[in-house]
Amino acid sequence: MDGPVRAYVPTVRGGGQMHVRMLCLGRHWNGQKYQYEPTRADFDDQPAPPLPASFRALAAEIAGAAATALDPDICILNFYDADGRMGLHQDKDESQASLEAGHPVVSVSLGDAARFLFGGTRRRDPVESIVLQSGDAFVFGGPARLRFHGVSRILPRTAPPELQISGRFNLTFRRY
Ligand SMILES: O=C(O)CCC(=O)C(=O)O
């Protein structure tokens, strides 16, 4: 995330800043336009780095373990510091064909635990709160693909000490 194509804090439509550092692999998610594109037009015009084959294989394996399937072409890598969070939203900027097929989102968490919120397909639906720990994977596809979700808070100093991580990395794999 600190390499030549570095992670950055997106400024979204309306001018607010996100509360994560983000790096997209495979395709870039433009937070001004809420759409994917090959280069980071909302930041530095660099091409989105490719999705490593090992990441793709990991996501496919996790999807299989959850009795579904995913051949991802996108990974959004988010880093949350102790104040990091993400408001309730739907992941709906992938292609219409992908959403209609219900290809799942596969989410992998590393580092500090997080309070993850999982709602329904309408914003006003009740929201379940789940603690995602380091090493947890969360898969939502099919009829759950468009359920609202977000992260209300990070639980600082909960990362496994052997990782020597302060903060949380979350990787979401998707099929455009
Ligand atoms: O960090 C998480 O667990 C959720 C990330 C997320 O909602 C997203 O990338 O769309």
PDB file of C-alpha atoms and ligand atoms in Angstrom:
ATOM      1  CA  MET A   1       0.000   0.000   0.000  1.00  0.00           C
ATOM      2  CA  ASP A   2       3.033   2.255   0.250  1.00  0.00           C
ATOM      3  CA  GLY A   3       4.485   1.132  -3.108  1.00  0.00           C
ATOM      4  CA  PRO A   4       4.668   3.082  -6.367  1.00  0.00           C
ATOM      5  CA  VAL A   5       0.877   2.900  -6.796  1.00  0.00           C
ATOM      6  CA  ARG A   6       0.053   3.803  -3.262  1.00  0.00           C
ATOM      7  CA  ALA A   7      -3.142   3.630  -1.273  1.00  0.00           C
ATOM      8  CA  TYR A   8      -4.921   6.940  -0.729  1.00  0.00           C
ATOM      9  CA  VAL A   9      -7.931   8.366   1.089  1.00  0.00           C
ATOM     10  CA  PRO A  10     -10.682   8.771  -1.531  1.00  0.00           C
ATOM     11  CA  THR A  11     -12.766  11.926  -1.635  1.00  0.00           C
ATOM     12  CA  VAL A  12     -16.258  10.862  -2.590  1.00  0.00           C
ATOM     13  CA  ARG A  13     -19.038  12.556  -4.506  1.00  0.00           C
ATOM     14  CA  GLY A  14     -20.220  15.473  -2.370  1.00  0.00           C
ATOM     15  CA  GLY A  15     -16.689  16.225  -1.138  1.00  0.00           C
ATOM     16  CA  GLY A  16     -16.452  14.061   1.997  1.00  0.00           C
ATOM     17  CA  GLN A  17     -13.349  12.017   2.675  1.00  0.00           C
ATOM     18  CA  MET A  18     -13.555   8.305   3.370  1.00  0.00           C
ATOM     19  CA  HIS A  19     -12.208   7.023   6.691  1.00  0.00           C
ATOM     20  CA  VAL A  20      -9.978   4.377   5.129  1.00  0.00           C
ATOM     21  CA  ARG A  21      -6.929   4.252   2.893  1.00  0.00           C
ATOM     22  CA  MET A  22      -7.823   2.408  -0.302  1.00  0.00           C
ATOM     23  CA  LEU A  23      -5.986   0.590  -3.064  1.00  0.00           C
ATOM     24  CA  CYS A  24      -7.849  -1.162  -5.868  1.00  0.00           C
ATOM     25  CA  LEU A  25      -6.371  -4.054  -7.835  1.00  0.00           C
ATOM     26  CA  GLY A  26      -7.656  -5.242 -11.204  1.00  0.00           C
ATOM     27  CA  ARG A  27      -9.924  -2.239 -11.741  1.00  0.00           C
ATOM     28  CA  HIS A  28     -10.044   1.081  -9.953  1.00  0.00           C
ATOM     29  CA  TRP A  29     -13.168   2.231  -8.130  1.00  0.00           C
ATOM     30  CA  ASN A  30     -13.604   5.968  -8.717  1.00  0.00           C
ATOM     31  CA  GLY A  31     -15.225   7.452  -5.592  1.00  0.00           C
ATOM     32  CA  GLN A  32     -16.293  10.603  -7.468  1.00  0.00           C
ATOM     33  CA  LYS A  33     -18.198   8.674 -10.105  1.00  0.00           C
ATOM     34  CA  TYR A  34     -19.029   5.484  -8.199  1.00  0.00           C
ATOM     35  CA  GLN A  35     -17.793   3.440 -11.120  1.00  0.00           C
ATOM     36  CA  TYR A  36     -14.867   1.237 -12.052  1.00  0.00           C
ATOM     37  CA  GLU A  37     -12.211   2.313 -14.522  1.00  0.00           C
ATOM     38  CA  PRO A  38      -8.742   1.145 -15.635  1.00  0.00           C
ATOM     39  CA  THR A  39      -6.824   4.140 -14.260  1.00  0.00           C
ATOM     40  CA  ARG A  40      -7.124   6.249 -11.098  1.00  0.00           C
ATOM     41  CA  ALA A  41      -8.709   9.299 -12.720  1.00  0.00           C
ATOM     42  CA  ASP A  42      -9.851  10.672  -9.346  1.00  0.00           C
ATOM     43  CA  PHE A  43      -6.352  10.567  -7.875  1.00  0.00           C
ATOM     44  CA  ASP A  44      -3.111  10.229  -9.855  1.00  0.00           C
ATOM     45  CA  ASP A  45      -4.062   8.732 -13.243  1.00  0.00           C
ATOM     46  CA  GLN A  46      -1.944   5.657 -12.604  1.00  0.00           C
ATOM     47  CA  PRO A  47      -3.255   2.312 -13.858  1.00  0.00           C
ATOM     48  CA  ALA A  48      -4.807   0.028 -11.254  1.00  0.00           C
ATOM     49  CA  PRO A  49      -2.224  -2.669 -10.409  1.00  0.00           C
ATOM     50  CA  PRO A  50      -3.144  -6.195 -11.530  1.00  0.00           C
ATOM     51  CA  LEU A  51      -4.865  -8.625  -9.217  1.00  0.00           C
ATOM     52  CA  PRO A  52      -2.233 -11.213  -8.208  1.00  0.00           C
ATOM     53  CA  ALA A  53      -3.055 -14.815  -9.150  1.00  0.00           C
ATOM     54  CA  SER A  54      -2.528 -15.878  -5.524  1.00  0.00           C
ATOM     55  CA  PHE A  55      -5.186 -13.384  -4.338  1.00  0.00           C
ATOM     56  CA  ARG A  56      -7.578 -14.625  -7.006  1.00  0.00           C
ATOM     57  CA  ALA A  57      -7.020 -18.226  -5.962  1.00  0.00           C
ATOM     58  CA  LEU A  58      -7.524 -17.390  -2.283  1.00  0.00           C
ATOM     59  CA  ALA A  59     -10.874 -15.715  -2.982  1.00  0.00           C
ATOM     60  CA  ALA A  60     -12.004 -18.634  -5.173  1.00  0.00           C
ATOM     61  CA  GLU A  61     -11.085 -21.077  -2.412  1.00  0.00           C
ATOM     62  CA  ILE A  62     -12.988 -19.100   0.224  1.00  0.00           C
ATOM     63  CA  ALA A  63     -16.056 -18.813  -2.005  1.00  0.00           C
ATOM     64  CA  GLY A  64     -15.935 -22.582  -2.560  1.00  0.00           C
ATOM     65  CA  ALA A  65     -15.759 -23.168   1.198  1.00  0.00           C
ATOM     66  CA  ALA A  66     -18.946 -21.111   1.507  1.00  0.00           C
ATOM     67  CA  ALA A  67     -20.637 -23.311  -1.112  1.00  0.00           C
ATOM     68  CA  THR A  68     -20.576 -20.650  -3.809  1.00  0.00           C
ATOM     69  CA  ALA A  69     -18.161 -19.632  -6.565  1.00  0.00           C
ATOM     70  CA  LEU A  70     -16.171 -16.541  -7.472  1.00  0.00           C
ATOM     71  CA  ASP A  71     -13.547 -15.847 -10.113  1.00  0.00           C
ATOM     72  CA  PRO A  72     -12.730 -12.285  -9.057  1.00  0.00           C
ATOM     73  CA  ASP A  73     -11.213  -9.606 -11.260  1.00  0.00           C
ATOM     74  CA  ILE A  74     -11.196  -6.845  -8.619  1.00  0.00           C
ATOM     75  CA  CYS A  75      -9.835  -6.538  -5.080  1.00  0.00           C
ATOM     76  CA  ILE A  76     -10.477  -3.426  -3.009  1.00  0.00           C
ATOM     77  CA  LEU A  77      -7.930  -3.274  -0.240  1.00  0.00           C
ATOM     78  CA  ASN A  78      -8.869  -0.957   2.626  1.00  0.00           C
ATOM     79  CA  PHE A  79      -6.773  -0.016   5.616  1.00  0.00           C
ATOM     80  CA  TYR A  80      -8.533   1.212   8.767  1.00  0.00           C
ATOM     81  CA  ASP A  81      -6.572   2.949  11.499  1.00  0.00           C
ATOM     82  CA  ALA A  82      -8.021   3.125  15.030  1.00  0.00           C
ATOM     83  CA  ASP A  83     -10.529   5.782  13.865  1.00  0.00           C
ATOM     84  CA  GLY A  84     -11.355   4.038  10.596  1.00  0.00           C
ATOM     85  CA  ARG A  85     -14.933   3.288   9.640  1.00  0.00           C
ATOM     86  CA  MET A  86     -17.222   2.889   6.642  1.00  0.00           C
ATOM     87  CA  GLY A  87     -20.842   3.952   6.439  1.00  0.00           C
ATOM     88  CA  LEU A  88     -23.646   1.596   5.476  1.00  0.00           C
ATOM     89  CA  HIS A  89     -23.677   1.078   1.726  1.00  0.00           C
ATOM     90  CA  GLN A  90     -24.433  -1.459  -0.988  1.00  0.00           C
ATOM     91  CA  ASP A  91     -21.747  -2.818  -3.310  1.00  0.00           C
ATOM     92  CA  LYS A  92     -23.555  -2.125  -6.553  1.00  0.00           C
ATOM     93  CA  ASP A  93     -21.006  -0.616  -8.916  1.00  0.00           C
ATOM     94  CA  GLU A  94     -20.081  -3.943 -10.483  1.00  0.00           C
ATOM     95  CA  SER A  95     -21.691  -4.781 -13.843  1.00  0.00           C
ATOM     96  CA  GLN A  96     -25.423  -5.401 -14.055  1.00  0.00           C
ATOM     97  CA  ALA A  97     -24.683  -8.934 -15.286  1.00  0.00           C
ATOM     98  CA  SER A  98     -22.507  -9.643 -12.239  1.00  0.00           C
ATOM     99  CA  LEU A  99     -25.083  -8.279  -9.806  1.00  0.00           C
ATOM    100  CA  GLU A 100     -27.903 -10.170 -11.493  1.00  0.00           C
ATOM    101  CA  ALA A 101     -25.865 -13.384 -11.404  1.00  0.00           C
ATOM    102  CA  GLY A 102     -25.365 -12.798  -7.672  1.00  0.00           C
ATOM    103  CA  HIS A 103     -21.609 -13.392  -7.859  1.00  0.00           C
ATOM    104  CA  PRO A 104     -20.561 -13.035  -4.225  1.00  0.00           C
ATOM    105  CA  VAL A 105     -18.337 -10.491  -2.565  1.00  0.00           C
ATOM    106  CA  VAL A 106     -15.617 -12.297  -0.610  1.00  0.00           C
ATOM    107  CA  SER A 107     -14.226 -10.235   2.261  1.00  0.00           C
ATOM    108  CA  VAL A 108     -11.062 -11.103   4.196  1.00  0.00           C
ATOM    109  CA  SER A 109      -9.999  -9.294   7.380  1.00  0.00           C
ATOM    110  CA  LEU A 110      -6.515  -9.009   8.883  1.00  0.00           C
ATOM    111  CA  GLY A 111      -5.239  -7.151  11.936  1.00  0.00           C
ATOM    112  CA  ASP A 112      -7.465  -5.417  14.465  1.00  0.00           C
ATOM    113  CA  ALA A 113     -11.012  -6.693  14.847  1.00  0.00           C
ATOM    114  CA  ALA A 114     -13.896  -4.602  13.549  1.00  0.00           C
ATOM    115  CA  ARG A 115     -17.558  -4.173  14.305  1.00  0.00           C
ATOM    116  CA  PHE A 116     -19.157  -5.058  10.979  1.00  0.00           C
ATOM    117  CA  LEU A 117     -22.753  -4.090  10.263  1.00  0.00           C
ATOM    118  CA  PHE A 118     -24.896  -6.229   7.996  1.00  0.00           C
ATOM    119  CA  GLY A 119     -28.348  -4.977   7.111  1.00  0.00           C
ATOM    120  CA  GLY A 120     -30.987  -5.864   4.560  1.00  0.00           C
ATOM    121  CA  THR A 121     -31.492  -4.798   0.975  1.00  0.00           C
ATOM    122  CA  ARG A 122     -33.222  -1.576   2.078  1.00  0.00           C
ATOM    123  CA  ARG A 123     -31.343   1.066   4.043  1.00  0.00           C
ATOM    124  CA  ARG A 124     -33.991   1.122   6.765  1.00  0.00           C
ATOM    125  CA  ASP A 125     -33.878  -2.635   7.357  1.00  0.00           C
ATOM    126  CA  PRO A 126     -32.623  -3.844  10.759  1.00  0.00           C
ATOM    127  CA  VAL A 127     -28.867  -4.172  11.031  1.00  0.00           C
ATOM    128  CA  GLU A 128     -26.973  -7.041  12.604  1.00  0.00           C
ATOM    129  CA  SER A 129     -23.621  -6.276  14.258  1.00  0.00           C
ATOM    130  CA  ILE A 130     -20.867  -8.873  13.942  1.00  0.00           C
ATOM    131  CA  VAL A 131     -17.266  -8.687  15.172  1.00  0.00           C
ATOM    132  CA  LEU A 132     -14.919  -9.659  12.348  1.00  0.00           C
ATOM    133  CA  GLN A 133     -11.614 -10.908  13.695  1.00  0.00           C
ATOM    134  CA  SER A 134      -8.278 -11.188  11.979  1.00  0.00           C
ATOM    135  CA  GLY A 135      -8.403 -14.154   9.608  1.00  0.00           C
ATOM    136  CA  ASP A 136     -12.180 -14.117   9.251  1.00  0.00           C
ATOM    137  CA  ALA A 137     -13.751 -14.301   5.822  1.00  0.00           C
ATOM    138  CA  PHE A 138     -17.278 -13.104   5.097  1.00  0.00           C
ATOM    139  CA  VAL A 139     -19.091 -14.051   1.896  1.00  0.00           C
ATOM    140  CA  PHE A 140     -22.313 -12.520   0.619  1.00  0.00           C
ATOM    141  CA  GLY A 141     -23.834 -13.384  -2.731  1.00  0.00           C
ATOM    142  CA  GLY A 142     -27.053 -14.524  -4.369  1.00  0.00           C
ATOM    143  CA  PRO A 143     -30.037 -12.860  -2.690  1.00  0.00           C
ATOM    144  CA  ALA A 144     -27.669 -11.295  -0.084  1.00  0.00           C
ATOM    145  CA  ARG A 145     -25.439  -9.636  -2.720  1.00  0.00           C
ATOM    146  CA  LEU A 146     -27.022  -6.195  -2.345  1.00  0.00           C
ATOM    147  CA  ARG A 147     -27.414  -6.161   1.431  1.00  0.00           C
ATOM    148  CA  PHE A 148     -26.283  -2.936   3.083  1.00  0.00           C
ATOM    149  CA  HIS A 149     -23.109  -3.261   5.123  1.00  0.00           C
ATOM    150  CA  GLY A 150     -20.453  -1.133   6.786  1.00  0.00           C
ATOM    151  CA  VAL A 151     -17.939  -0.903   9.612  1.00  0.00           C
ATOM    152  CA  SER A 152     -18.928   1.124  12.671  1.00  0.00           C
ATOM    153  CA  ARG A 153     -15.631   0.878  14.535  1.00  0.00           C
ATOM    154  CA  ILE A 154     -12.253  -0.722  14.879  1.00  0.00           C
ATOM    155  CA  LEU A 155     -11.345  -2.450  18.127  1.00  0.00           C
ATOM    156  CA  PRO A 156      -7.791  -1.192  18.640  1.00  0.00           C
ATOM    157  CA  ARG A 157      -5.002  -3.450  19.897  1.00  0.00           C
ATOM    158  CA  THR A 158      -6.905  -6.652  19.089  1.00  0.00           C
ATOM    159  CA  ALA A 159      -4.692  -7.792  16.192  1.00  0.00           C
ATOM    160  CA  PRO A 160      -2.819 -11.057  16.782  1.00  0.00           C
ATOM    161  CA  PRO A 161       0.565  -9.893  18.158  1.00  0.00           C
ATOM    162  CA  GLU A 162       2.520 -12.096  15.743  1.00  0.00           C
ATOM    163  CA  LEU A 163       1.180 -10.051  12.812  1.00  0.00           C
ATOM    164  CA  GLN A 164       2.720  -6.856  14.235  1.00  0.00           C
ATOM    165  CA  ILE A 165      -0.146  -4.910  12.707  1.00  0.00           C
ATOM    166  CA  SER A 166      -1.778  -1.897  14.247  1.00  0.00           C
ATOM    167  CA  GLY A 167      -5.035  -1.257  12.402  1.00  0.00           C
ATOM    168  CA  ARG A 168      -7.063  -3.418  10.077  1.00  0.00           C
ATOM    169  CA  PHE A 169      -6.742  -4.520   6.476  1.00  0.00           C
ATOM    170  CA  ASN A 170      -9.850  -5.645   4.649  1.00  0.00           C
ATOM    171  CA  LEU A 171      -9.792  -7.130   1.172  1.00  0.00           C
ATOM    172  CA  THR A 172     -13.013  -7.447  -0.787  1.00  0.00           C
ATOM    173  CA  PHE A 173     -12.937  -9.543  -3.932  1.00  0.00           C
ATOM    174  CA  ARG A 174     -15.533  -8.944  -6.601  1.00  0.00           C
ATOM    175  CA  ARG A 175     -16.331  -9.872 -10.199  1.00  0.00           C
ATOM    176  CA  TYR A 176     -16.985  -6.884 -12.419  1.00  0.00           C
TER     177      TYR A 176
HETATM  178  O1  LIG B   1     -14.088  -3.523   5.850  1.00  0.00           O
HETATM  179  C1  LIG B   1     -15.066  -4.237   5.699  1.00  0.00           C
HETATM  180  O2  LIG B   1     -15.258  -5.248   6.379  1.00  0.00           O
HETATM  181  C2  LIG B   1     -16.118  -3.866   4.689  1.00  0.00           C
HETATM  182  C3  LIG B   1     -15.562  -3.191   3.461  1.00  0.00           C
HETATM  183  C4  LIG B   1     -16.623  -2.764   2.521  1.00  0.00           C
HETATM  184  O3  LIG B   1     -17.761  -2.653   2.887  1.00  0.00           O
HETATM  185  C5  LIG B   1     -16.323  -2.469   1.131  1.00  0.00           C
HETATM  186  O4  LIG B   1     -15.145  -2.494   0.743  1.00  0.00           O
HETATM  187  O5  LIG B   1     -17.272  -2.210   0.377  1.00  0.00           O
END
